[in-house]
Amino acid sequence: MNEIKSPYKWVGKSPIRPDGIPKVTGTAKYGADFTLPGTLYGKVLRSPHAHARIKSIDTSKAEALAGVKAVVTAEDLPNQDFAYIGPERVAANFWHITRNILAREKALYEGHAIAAVAAIDAATAAEACALINVDYEVLPHVIDVDEAMADDAPLLFEDMITRGVEPEPTKPSNVSKQLTFEIGDVAAGFAEADVIVEKDFKTAAVHQGYIEPHACLARYGADGQGEIWSSSQGHFVVRGLTAKIIGMNLADLKVNPAEIGGGFGGKTVVYLEPIAMALSKKSGLPVRAAMTRDEVFKSSGPTSGASMTIKMGVKKDGTMTAAQGVYRFQAGAFPGSPVMNGCLCGFAPYHIENQHTVGYDVVSNRPKAAAYRAPGSPIAAFGVESVIDILAKKIGMDPAELRMKNAAHIGAPSVAGPKLAFEGYSETVQAVLDHPGYKAKLGPNQGRGVASGYWFNGAGESSATVFINTDGTASIATGSVDVGGSRASMALMAAETLGIDYDDIRATVSDTTSVQYTHVTGGSRVTFATGMAVVQGCEKTIDELRKRAAMIWDVDVEGVIWEDGHAKPASSNVGE
């Protein structure tokens, strides 16, 4: 077998990761490892009910307990305007976000934060929480997505009108949003089909199960300046959300990234940071807050549970003629499930001229859904791929061959609108078909499954700063939290671009005052987006060093090249 020679010196290698030694020696600092003199213990009181109206909260006994320095409820946070901000796929509504941090009118799920205490020790904080008297009016609840969509379902919000429907409905429901995408003529496509399969599927909500619970340390200074140490997938997002919820200016809040013990999308959301900052502001002392494992599962977002109906048609030769999907995703207690991703990703691996997808974003009495590895796509793929297997069996075609026949190539239509601008799916399926494991004869009680999925890289801003030191080493500062080894990836790309050794580069994740805005580590974006920021930063650095060398040598900059980490004359007669 001919070995493919890599054009790269460093990219493609697996060197020692910069975070490796601190992690294996136990010196790496995670969210719960930070403390300051006088640090208080934060504790959150959570609702025991899945759905209840909050008639009153009496914190007087908790405030009177010795050792308690502060108690906060939603009344300590500024109320927010009801408005959706940002692109529709990721639109945020701070009216909802604030109420997820601390409940106001209602508790909408078991574990919903109601109040919080800061005390001199954990035992006192727990005792104080027990002294808070909450008068609840318990209401009927609903946790199943189909039941939540029923006409007689208990309403989480009595004034929620479904967005995306024309004409606008007049009756409130638990459906926050309806999305519709269509290309071609689905009815005509099904009329062309020789075989049509329509099936219903249901998936359960699944938690990300990261090892490290949510934890942070917050300090609000007498000068109005705040600082947070937090384990998250995006400390700039922590800064933005916390500042908005607390009522601070962005310039007055600094967020330091801790090491992260897993996230998988579940730590792109804030829970404790605004509470800890509010407690620190009220007490005048630093406050550390951490969830227990029980709180993580009860109070932080899993992926959506879903209900879906998938209908697909094929000709006898295996040509897919039409596809239709109806996706009903649980958003949890507040709107914002990844149902749009499900609509866009389910049929994306395939060239199907006629497609129609409808998505419903449905609230229910569960923790607010959060991202979980390609959020929305695996849920939709489960239904679509199952139907494709049934179709393959009905027409007598190998499941992988059916997928190969209909693989999307460059120029293929997509239900999202733009035509496919890249490919790689057919090569992947061909590799499966060519693999000895796929051709091997099956033994008794053995089976072989085939499934495909689609995901797009997330967008968002990335920043990087390149420092060249006097000894020839380089420092690379980025704002992307290192979840899966990005510091090593950034250092490899910098080494490749600058032409110096990997070991001569120090890659760090900097705080929000030391590097420009960077979006979350999520959506499979960091290696490309932040990597490009690093590469372009290195290229600009090289250009600047070439200019300086040209100035010193008194030659045109075109007479200076960059090679092996050095500025060199382009030829032996440069300067003559």
mmCIF file of N, CA and C in Angstrom, residues 434-496:
data_model
loop_
_atom_site.group_PDB
_atom_site.id
_atom_site.type_symbol
_atom_site.label_atom_id
_atom_site.label_comp_id
_atom_site.label_asym_id
_atom_site.label_seq_id
_atom_site.Cartn_x
_atom_site.Cartn_y
_atom_site.Cartn_z
ATOM 1 N N ASP A 434 -16.978 -1.069 0.882
ATOM 2 C CA ASP A 434 -15.717 -1.732 0.544
ATOM 3 C C ASP A 434 -15.054 -2.399 1.739
ATOM 4 N N HIS A 435 -15.525 -2.115 2.934
ATOM 5 C CA HIS A 435 -14.859 -2.619 4.134
ATOM 6 C C HIS A 435 -15.132 -4.116 4.319
ATOM 7 N N PRO A 436 -14.090 -4.884 4.663
ATOM 8 C CA PRO A 436 -14.288 -6.326 4.872
ATOM 9 C C PRO A 436 -15.353 -6.634 5.919
ATOM 10 N N GLY A 437 -15.454 -5.775 6.918
ATOM 11 C CA GLY A 437 -16.436 -6.012 7.969
ATOM 12 C C GLY A 437 -17.861 -5.968 7.463
ATOM 13 N N TYR A 438 -18.099 -5.171 6.412
ATOM 14 C CA TYR A 438 -19.456 -5.087 5.877
ATOM 15 C C TYR A 438 -19.781 -6.298 5.003
ATOM 16 N N LYS A 439 -18.751 -6.866 4.420
ATOM 17 C CA LYS A 439 -18.953 -8.008 3.524
ATOM 18 C C LYS A 439 -18.903 -9.345 4.255
ATOM 19 N N ALA A 440 -18.417 -9.331 5.496
ATOM 20 C CA ALA A 440 -18.261 -10.584 6.243
ATOM 21 C C ALA A 440 -19.607 -11.260 6.463
ATOM 22 N N LYS A 441 -19.592 -12.584 6.410
ATOM 23 C CA LYS A 441 -20.813 -13.357 6.623
ATOM 24 C C LYS A 441 -21.233 -13.259 8.082
ATOM 25 N N LEU A 442 -22.518 -13.057 8.301
ATOM 26 C CA LEU A 442 -23.034 -12.942 9.666
ATOM 27 C C LEU A 442 -23.252 -14.317 10.272
ATOM 28 N N GLY A 443 -22.940 -14.408 11.563
ATOM 29 C CA GLY A 443 -23.166 -15.639 12.289
ATOM 30 C C GLY A 443 -24.544 -15.676 12.911
ATOM 31 N N PRO A 444 -24.831 -16.721 13.667
ATOM 32 C CA PRO A 444 -26.132 -16.826 14.342
ATOM 33 C C PRO A 444 -26.348 -15.649 15.297
ATOM 34 N N ASN A 445 -27.560 -15.126 15.301
ATOM 35 C CA ASN A 445 -27.948 -14.033 16.208
ATOM 36 C C ASN A 445 -27.135 -12.754 15.994
ATOM 37 N N GLN A 446 -26.594 -12.590 14.798
ATOM 38 C CA GLN A 446 -25.856 -11.375 14.478
ATOM 39 C C GLN A 446 -26.634 -10.541 13.460
ATOM 40 N N GLY A 447 -26.462 -9.251 13.541
ATOM 41 C CA GLY A 447 -27.068 -8.345 12.580
ATOM 42 C C GLY A 447 -26.080 -7.268 12.201
ATOM 43 N N ARG A 448 -26.453 -6.473 11.228
ATOM 44 C CA ARG A 448 -25.567 -5.391 10.795
ATOM 45 C C ARG A 448 -26.434 -4.167 10.511
ATOM 46 N N GLY A 449 -26.145 -3.090 11.196
ATOM 47 C CA GLY A 449 -26.938 -1.880 11.025
ATOM 48 C C GLY A 449 -26.198 -0.812 10.247
ATOM 49 N N VAL A 450 -26.949 0.001 9.535
ATOM 50 C CA VAL A 450 -26.393 1.114 8.774
ATOM 51 C C VAL A 450 -27.228 2.361 9.073
ATOM 52 N N ALA A 451 -26.578 3.465 9.323
ATOM 53 C CA ALA A 451 -27.294 4.724 9.528
ATOM 54 C C ALA A 451 -26.377 5.884 9.183
ATOM 55 N N SER A 452 -26.967 6.982 8.785
ATOM 56 C CA SER A 452 -26.208 8.175 8.417
ATOM 57 C C SER A 452 -26.770 9.386 9.147
ATOM 58 N N GLY A 453 -25.976 10.410 9.210
ATOM 59 C CA GLY A 453 -26.425 11.657 9.815
ATOM 60 C C GLY A 453 -25.739 12.825 9.153
ATOM 61 N N TYR A 454 -26.268 14.005 9.399
ATOM 62 C CA TYR A 454 -25.735 15.225 8.782
ATOM 63 C C TYR A 454 -25.611 16.300 9.851
ATOM 64 N N TRP A 455 -24.549 17.070 9.752
ATOM 65 C CA TRP A 455 -24.384 18.229 10.628
ATOM 66 C C TRP A 455 -23.613 19.305 9.894
ATOM 67 N N PHE A 456 -23.932 20.549 10.236
ATOM 68 C CA PHE A 456 -23.219 21.687 9.660
ATOM 69 C C PHE A 456 -22.384 22.344 10.750
ATOM 70 N N ASN A 457 -21.307 22.980 10.366
ATOM 71 C CA ASN A 457 -20.515 23.726 11.338
ATOM 72 C C ASN A 457 -21.273 24.965 11.782
ATOM 73 N N GLY A 458 -21.241 25.223 13.078
ATOM 74 C CA GLY A 458 -21.862 26.435 13.588
ATOM 75 C C GLY A 458 -21.046 27.657 13.215
ATOM 76 N N ALA A 459 -21.713 28.785 13.174
ATOM 77 C CA ALA A 459 -21.037 30.047 12.893
ATOM 78 C C ALA A 459 -20.693 30.728 14.216
ATOM 79 N N GLY A 460 -20.375 31.989 14.153
ATOM 80 C CA GLY A 460 -20.023 32.722 15.363
ATOM 81 C C GLY A 460 -18.623 33.284 15.285
ATOM 82 N N GLU A 461 -18.386 34.312 16.076
ATOM 83 C CA GLU A 461 -17.116 35.028 16.039
ATOM 84 C C GLU A 461 -16.017 34.263 16.780
ATOM 85 N N SER A 462 -14.793 34.396 16.277
ATOM 86 C CA SER A 462 -13.613 33.857 16.954
ATOM 87 C C SER A 462 -12.488 34.874 16.873
ATOM 88 N N SER A 463 -11.679 34.913 17.908
ATOM 89 C CA SER A 463 -10.552 35.847 17.950
ATOM 90 C C SER A 463 -9.299 35.128 18.425
ATOM 91 N N ALA A 464 -8.176 35.620 17.981
ATOM 92 C CA ALA A 464 -6.887 35.089 18.430
ATOM 93 C C ALA A 464 -5.859 36.211 18.412
ATOM 94 N N THR A 465 -4.962 36.178 19.369
ATOM 95 C CA THR A 465 -3.860 37.136 19.435
ATOM 96 C C THR A 465 -2.552 36.356 19.431
ATOM 97 N N VAL A 466 -1.628 36.785 18.579
ATOM 98 C CA VAL A 466 -0.336 36.107 18.441
ATOM 99 C C VAL A 466 0.761 37.005 19.002
ATOM 100 N N PHE A 467 1.544 36.459 19.911
ATOM 101 C CA PHE A 467 2.676 37.176 20.500
ATOM 102 C C PHE A 467 3.960 36.456 20.092
ATOM 103 N N ILE A 468 4.920 37.198 19.552
ATOM 104 C CA ILE A 468 6.241 36.640 19.264
ATOM 105 C C ILE A 468 7.199 37.142 20.332
ATOM 106 N N ASN A 469 7.806 36.222 21.030
ATOM 107 C CA ASN A 469 8.696 36.572 22.131
ATOM 108 C C ASN A 469 10.129 36.755 21.644
ATOM 109 N N THR A 470 10.944 37.397 22.467
ATOM 110 C CA THR A 470 12.312 37.727 22.053
ATOM 111 C C THR A 470 13.190 36.498 21.870
ATOM 112 N N ASP A 471 12.803 35.370 22.460
ATOM 113 C CA ASP A 471 13.611 34.157 22.299
ATOM 114 C C ASP A 471 13.150 33.302 21.126
ATOM 115 N N GLY A 472 12.207 33.825 20.335
ATOM 116 C CA GLY A 472 11.751 33.088 19.160
ATOM 117 C C GLY A 472 10.558 32.193 19.405
ATOM 118 N N THR A 473 10.114 32.095 20.642
ATOM 119 C CA THR A 473 8.905 31.321 20.928
ATOM 120 C C THR A 473 7.675 32.191 20.659
ATOM 121 N N ALA A 474 6.514 31.563 20.698
ATOM 122 C CA ALA A 474 5.281 32.301 20.419
ATOM 123 C C ALA A 474 4.210 31.936 21.432
ATOM 124 N N SER A 475 3.369 32.901 21.729
ATOM 125 C CA SER A 475 2.211 32.675 22.594
ATOM 126 C C SER A 475 0.958 32.947 21.774
ATOM 127 N N ILE A 476 -0.002 32.030 21.870
ATOM 128 C CA ILE A 476 -1.257 32.154 21.134
ATOM 129 C C ILE A 476 -2.388 32.234 22.145
ATOM 130 N N ALA A 477 -3.097 33.344 22.165
ATOM 131 C CA ALA A 477 -4.228 33.518 23.078
ATOM 132 C C ALA A 477 -5.526 33.495 22.280
ATOM 133 N N THR A 478 -6.442 32.623 22.669
ATOM 134 C CA THR A 478 -7.753 32.576 22.028
ATOM 135 C C THR A 478 -8.839 32.672 23.094
ATOM 136 N N GLY A 479 -10.071 32.843 22.642
ATOM 137 C CA GLY A 479 -11.196 32.913 23.564
ATOM 138 C C GLY A 479 -12.065 31.680 23.530
ATOM 139 N N SER A 480 -11.577 30.601 22.914
ATOM 140 C CA SER A 480 -12.355 29.366 22.811
ATOM 141 C C SER A 480 -12.006 28.414 23.942
ATOM 142 N N VAL A 481 -13.008 28.096 24.755
ATOM 143 C CA VAL A 481 -12.815 27.134 25.839
ATOM 144 C C VAL A 481 -12.363 25.805 25.249
ATOM 145 N N ASP A 482 -11.361 25.200 25.873
ATOM 146 C CA ASP A 482 -10.792 23.944 25.384
ATOM 147 C C ASP A 482 -11.593 22.771 25.933
ATOM 148 N N VAL A 483 -12.487 22.238 25.114
ATOM 149 C CA VAL A 483 -13.292 21.086 25.518
ATOM 150 C C VAL A 483 -12.647 19.784 25.051
ATOM 151 N N GLY A 484 -12.124 19.778 23.830
ATOM 152 C CA GLY A 484 -11.623 18.521 23.275
ATOM 153 C C GLY A 484 -10.217 18.581 22.739
ATOM 154 N N GLY A 485 -9.398 19.501 23.236
ATOM 155 C CA GLY A 485 -8.012 19.564 22.796
ATOM 156 C C GLY A 485 -7.712 20.710 21.864
ATOM 157 N N SER A 486 -8.506 21.778 21.914
ATOM 158 C CA SER A 486 -8.314 22.878 20.962
ATOM 159 C C SER A 486 -7.009 23.629 21.181
ATOM 160 N N ARG A 487 -6.489 23.649 22.425
ATOM 161 C CA ARG A 487 -5.206 24.332 22.625
ATOM 162 C C ARG A 487 -4.112 23.654 21.812
ATOM 163 N N ALA A 488 -4.137 22.332 21.784
ATOM 164 C CA ALA A 488 -3.158 21.609 20.972
ATOM 165 C C ALA A 488 -3.382 21.888 19.488
ATOM 166 N N SER A 489 -4.639 21.901 19.062
ATOM 167 C CA SER A 489 -4.947 22.171 17.654
ATOM 168 C C SER A 489 -4.473 23.557 17.241
ATOM 169 N N MET A 490 -4.717 24.545 18.114
ATOM 170 C CA MET A 490 -4.290 25.909 17.796
ATOM 171 C C MET A 490 -2.765 25.996 17.707
ATOM 172 N N ALA A 491 -2.083 25.322 18.628
ATOM 173 C CA ALA A 491 -0.619 25.343 18.626
ATOM 174 C C ALA A 491 -0.064 24.656 17.380
ATOM 175 N N LEU A 492 -0.693 23.564 16.954
ATOM 176 C CA LEU A 492 -0.245 22.864 15.751
ATOM 177 C C LEU A 492 -0.382 23.751 14.517
ATOM 178 N N MET A 493 -1.519 24.434 14.406
ATOM 179 C CA MET A 493 -1.727 25.310 13.249
ATOM 180 C C MET A 493 -0.784 26.505 13.287
ATOM 181 N N ALA A 494 -0.532 27.015 14.478
ATOM 182 C CA ALA A 494 0.411 28.130 14.604
ATOM 183 C C ALA A 494 1.822 27.686 14.245
ATOM 184 N N ALA A 495 2.212 26.506 14.712
ATOM 185 C CA ALA A 495 3.545 25.983 14.398
ATOM 186 C C ALA A 495 3.706 25.799 12.895
ATOM 187 N N GLU A 496 2.666 25.266 12.268
ATOM 188 C CA GLU A 496 2.712 25.034 10.822
ATOM 189 C C GLU A 496 2.839 26.350 10.065
#
